[in-house]
mmCIF file of C-alpha atoms in Angstrom:
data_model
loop_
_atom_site.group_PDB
_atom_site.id
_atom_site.type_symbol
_atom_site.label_atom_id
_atom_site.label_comp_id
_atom_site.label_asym_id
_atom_site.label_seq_id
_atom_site.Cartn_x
_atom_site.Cartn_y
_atom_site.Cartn_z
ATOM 1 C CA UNK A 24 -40.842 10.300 28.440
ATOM 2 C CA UNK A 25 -39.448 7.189 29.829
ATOM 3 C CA UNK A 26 -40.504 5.142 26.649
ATOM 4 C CA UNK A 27 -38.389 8.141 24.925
ATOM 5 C CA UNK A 28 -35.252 7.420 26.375
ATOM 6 C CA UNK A 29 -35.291 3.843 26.664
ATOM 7 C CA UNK A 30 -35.845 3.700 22.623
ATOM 8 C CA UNK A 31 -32.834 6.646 22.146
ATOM 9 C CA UNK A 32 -30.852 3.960 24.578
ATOM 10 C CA UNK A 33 -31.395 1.148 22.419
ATOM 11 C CA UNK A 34 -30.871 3.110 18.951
ATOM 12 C CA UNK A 35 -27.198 4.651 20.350
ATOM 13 C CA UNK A 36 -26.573 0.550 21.713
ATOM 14 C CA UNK A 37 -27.030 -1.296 18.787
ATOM 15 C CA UNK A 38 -24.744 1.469 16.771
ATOM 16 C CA UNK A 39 -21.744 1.732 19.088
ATOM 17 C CA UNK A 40 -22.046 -1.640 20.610
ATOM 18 C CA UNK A 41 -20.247 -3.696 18.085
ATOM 19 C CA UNK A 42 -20.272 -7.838 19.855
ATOM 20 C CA UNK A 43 -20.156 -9.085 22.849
ATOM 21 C CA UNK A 44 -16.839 -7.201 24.236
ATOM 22 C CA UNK A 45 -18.449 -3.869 23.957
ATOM 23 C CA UNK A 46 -21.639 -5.206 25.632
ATOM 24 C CA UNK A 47 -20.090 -7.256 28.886
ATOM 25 C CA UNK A 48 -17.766 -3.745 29.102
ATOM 26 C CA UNK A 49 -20.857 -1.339 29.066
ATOM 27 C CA UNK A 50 -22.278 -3.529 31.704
ATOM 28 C CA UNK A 51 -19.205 -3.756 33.815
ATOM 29 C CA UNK A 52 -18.301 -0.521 33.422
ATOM 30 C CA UNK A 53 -22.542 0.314 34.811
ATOM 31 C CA UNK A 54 -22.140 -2.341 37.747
ATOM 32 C CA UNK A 55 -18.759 -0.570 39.017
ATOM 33 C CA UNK A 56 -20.607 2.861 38.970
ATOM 34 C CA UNK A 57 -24.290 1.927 40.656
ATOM 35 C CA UNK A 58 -23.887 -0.640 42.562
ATOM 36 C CA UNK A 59 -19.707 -0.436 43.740
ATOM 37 C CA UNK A 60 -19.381 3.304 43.291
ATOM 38 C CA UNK A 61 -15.704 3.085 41.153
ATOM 39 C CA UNK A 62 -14.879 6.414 40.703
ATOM 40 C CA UNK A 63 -15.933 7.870 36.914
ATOM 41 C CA UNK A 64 -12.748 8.473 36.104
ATOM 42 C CA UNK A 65 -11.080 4.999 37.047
ATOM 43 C CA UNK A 66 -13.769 3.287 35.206
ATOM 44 C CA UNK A 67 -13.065 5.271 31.928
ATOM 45 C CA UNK A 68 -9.289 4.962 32.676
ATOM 46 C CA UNK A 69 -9.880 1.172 32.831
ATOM 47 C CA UNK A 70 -12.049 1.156 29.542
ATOM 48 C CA UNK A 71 -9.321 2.866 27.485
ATOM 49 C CA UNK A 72 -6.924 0.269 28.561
ATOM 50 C CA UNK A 73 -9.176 -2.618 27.259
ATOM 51 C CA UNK A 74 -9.345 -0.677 24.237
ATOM 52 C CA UNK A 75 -5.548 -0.249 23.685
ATOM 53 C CA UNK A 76 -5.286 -4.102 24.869
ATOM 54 C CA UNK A 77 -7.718 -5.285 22.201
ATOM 55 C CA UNK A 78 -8.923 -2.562 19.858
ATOM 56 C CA UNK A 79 -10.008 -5.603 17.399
ATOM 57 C CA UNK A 80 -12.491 -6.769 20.083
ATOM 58 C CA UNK A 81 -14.486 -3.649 20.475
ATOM 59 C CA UNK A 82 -14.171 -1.739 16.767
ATOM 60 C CA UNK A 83 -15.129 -3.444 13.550
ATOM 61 C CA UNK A 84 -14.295 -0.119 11.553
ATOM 62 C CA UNK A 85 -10.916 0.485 10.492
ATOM 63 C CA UNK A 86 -9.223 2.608 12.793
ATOM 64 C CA UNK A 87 -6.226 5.078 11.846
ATOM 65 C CA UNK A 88 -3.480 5.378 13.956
ATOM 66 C CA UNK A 89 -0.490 7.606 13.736
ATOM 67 C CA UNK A 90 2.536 5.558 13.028
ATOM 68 C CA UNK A 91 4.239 7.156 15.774
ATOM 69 C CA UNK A 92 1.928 5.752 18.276
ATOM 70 C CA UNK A 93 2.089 2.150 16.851
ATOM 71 C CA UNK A 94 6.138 2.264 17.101
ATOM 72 C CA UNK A 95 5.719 3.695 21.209
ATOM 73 C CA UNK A 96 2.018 2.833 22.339
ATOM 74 C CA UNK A 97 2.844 3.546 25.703
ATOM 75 C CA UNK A 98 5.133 7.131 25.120
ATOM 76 C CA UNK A 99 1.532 8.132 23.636
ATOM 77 C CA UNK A 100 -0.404 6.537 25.575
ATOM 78 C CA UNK A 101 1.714 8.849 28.688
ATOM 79 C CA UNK A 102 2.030 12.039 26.556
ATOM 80 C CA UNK A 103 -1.897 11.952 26.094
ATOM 81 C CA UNK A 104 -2.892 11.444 29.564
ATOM 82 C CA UNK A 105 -0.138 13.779 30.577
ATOM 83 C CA UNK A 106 -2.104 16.796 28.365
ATOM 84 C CA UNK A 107 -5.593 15.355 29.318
ATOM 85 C CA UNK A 108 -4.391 15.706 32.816
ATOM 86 C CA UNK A 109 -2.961 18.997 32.856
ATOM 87 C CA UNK A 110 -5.854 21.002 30.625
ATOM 88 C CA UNK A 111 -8.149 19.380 32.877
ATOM 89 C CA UNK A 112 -6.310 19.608 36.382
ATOM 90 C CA UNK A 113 -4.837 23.353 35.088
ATOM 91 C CA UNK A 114 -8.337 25.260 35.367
ATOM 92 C CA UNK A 115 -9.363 24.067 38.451
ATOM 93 C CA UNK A 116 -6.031 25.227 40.434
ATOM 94 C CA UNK A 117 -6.003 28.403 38.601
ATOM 95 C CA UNK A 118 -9.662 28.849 40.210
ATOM 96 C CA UNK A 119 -8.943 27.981 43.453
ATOM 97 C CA UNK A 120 -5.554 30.544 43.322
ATOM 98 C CA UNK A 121 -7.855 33.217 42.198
ATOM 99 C CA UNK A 122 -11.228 32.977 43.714
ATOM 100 C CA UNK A 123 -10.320 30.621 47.031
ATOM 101 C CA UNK A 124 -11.952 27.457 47.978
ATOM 102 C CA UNK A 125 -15.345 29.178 49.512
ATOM 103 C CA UNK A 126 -15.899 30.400 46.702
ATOM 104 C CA UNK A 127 -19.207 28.860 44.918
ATOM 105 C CA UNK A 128 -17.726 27.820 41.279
ATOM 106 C CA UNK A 129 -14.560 26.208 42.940
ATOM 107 C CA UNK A 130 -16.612 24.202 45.269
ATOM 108 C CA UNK A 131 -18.666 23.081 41.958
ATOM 109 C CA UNK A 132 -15.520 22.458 40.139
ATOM 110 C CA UNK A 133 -14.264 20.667 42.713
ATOM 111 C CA UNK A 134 -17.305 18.038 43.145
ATOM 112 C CA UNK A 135 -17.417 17.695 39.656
ATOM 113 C CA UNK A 136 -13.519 16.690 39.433
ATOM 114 C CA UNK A 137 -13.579 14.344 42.374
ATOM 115 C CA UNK A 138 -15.945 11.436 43.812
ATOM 116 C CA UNK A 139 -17.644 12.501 46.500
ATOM 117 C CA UNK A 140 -19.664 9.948 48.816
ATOM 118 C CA UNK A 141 -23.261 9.655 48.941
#
C-alpha cells in the first residue's frame, strides 16, 4: 500500500512540479506544517502570494489572465479573497445561529475551519 502511494506521489510531483521554485515551495510549505505547525490556511495564503509575485517561476504553461486583473492585481487579488472568505466563513455562522455550538456538526465545522493544537 505504502509502495502505492509513494509511486502516485512521485507521478502527481514530476507533473505539477515544474523547477526548482515549485520544489523548495512544496518543501517549505511541508516543513511549516509538520515540523512548525503554520496554520493550513497561512501556508496556502503564503503560497498564492509567491505565485502572484512570480507566476513565471512556478508555471511553464501559458496562463490566461483577465485583463482586468492585470490592470488592478491587488483589487482582484482583495475581491477574490473577500468571496473565498465569505462562502467559506458564511456556512459555518449560519450553523452555529441555527444548531448552537454543542451541537456535533458545528463543533466539526469548527475544527475543520481553525488550527487546533495537538
Amino acid at each position: 500500500m505504502l509502495a502505492i502511494v509513494v509511486q502516485a506521489l512521485t507521478r502527481v510531483g514530476r507533473r505539477a512540479l515544474n523547477g526548482n521554485a515549485g520544489v523548495v515551495l512544496a518543501v517549505a510549505s511541508f516543513l511549516a506544517l509538520a515540523v512548525f505547525r503554520v496554520p493550513f490556511p497561512l501556508v496556502i495564503a503564503c503560497a498564492a502570494v509567491a505565485g502572484l509575485a512570480m507566476p513565471h517561476r512556478f508555471s511553464s504553461a501559458e496562463i490566461v489572465v483577465p485583463t482586468s486583473a492585470i490592470a488592478r492585481p491587488w483589487r482582484h487579488l482583495s475581491l477574490m479573497l473577500g468571496w473565498t472568505m465569505l462562502l467559506w466563513l458564511l456556512p459555518l455562522a449560519l450553523m452555529i445561529l441555527l444548531v448552537g455550538r454543542g451541537n456535533v456538526f458545528a463543533d466539526l465545522a469548527l475544527f475543520f475551519s481553525y488550527r487546533q493544537p495537538l
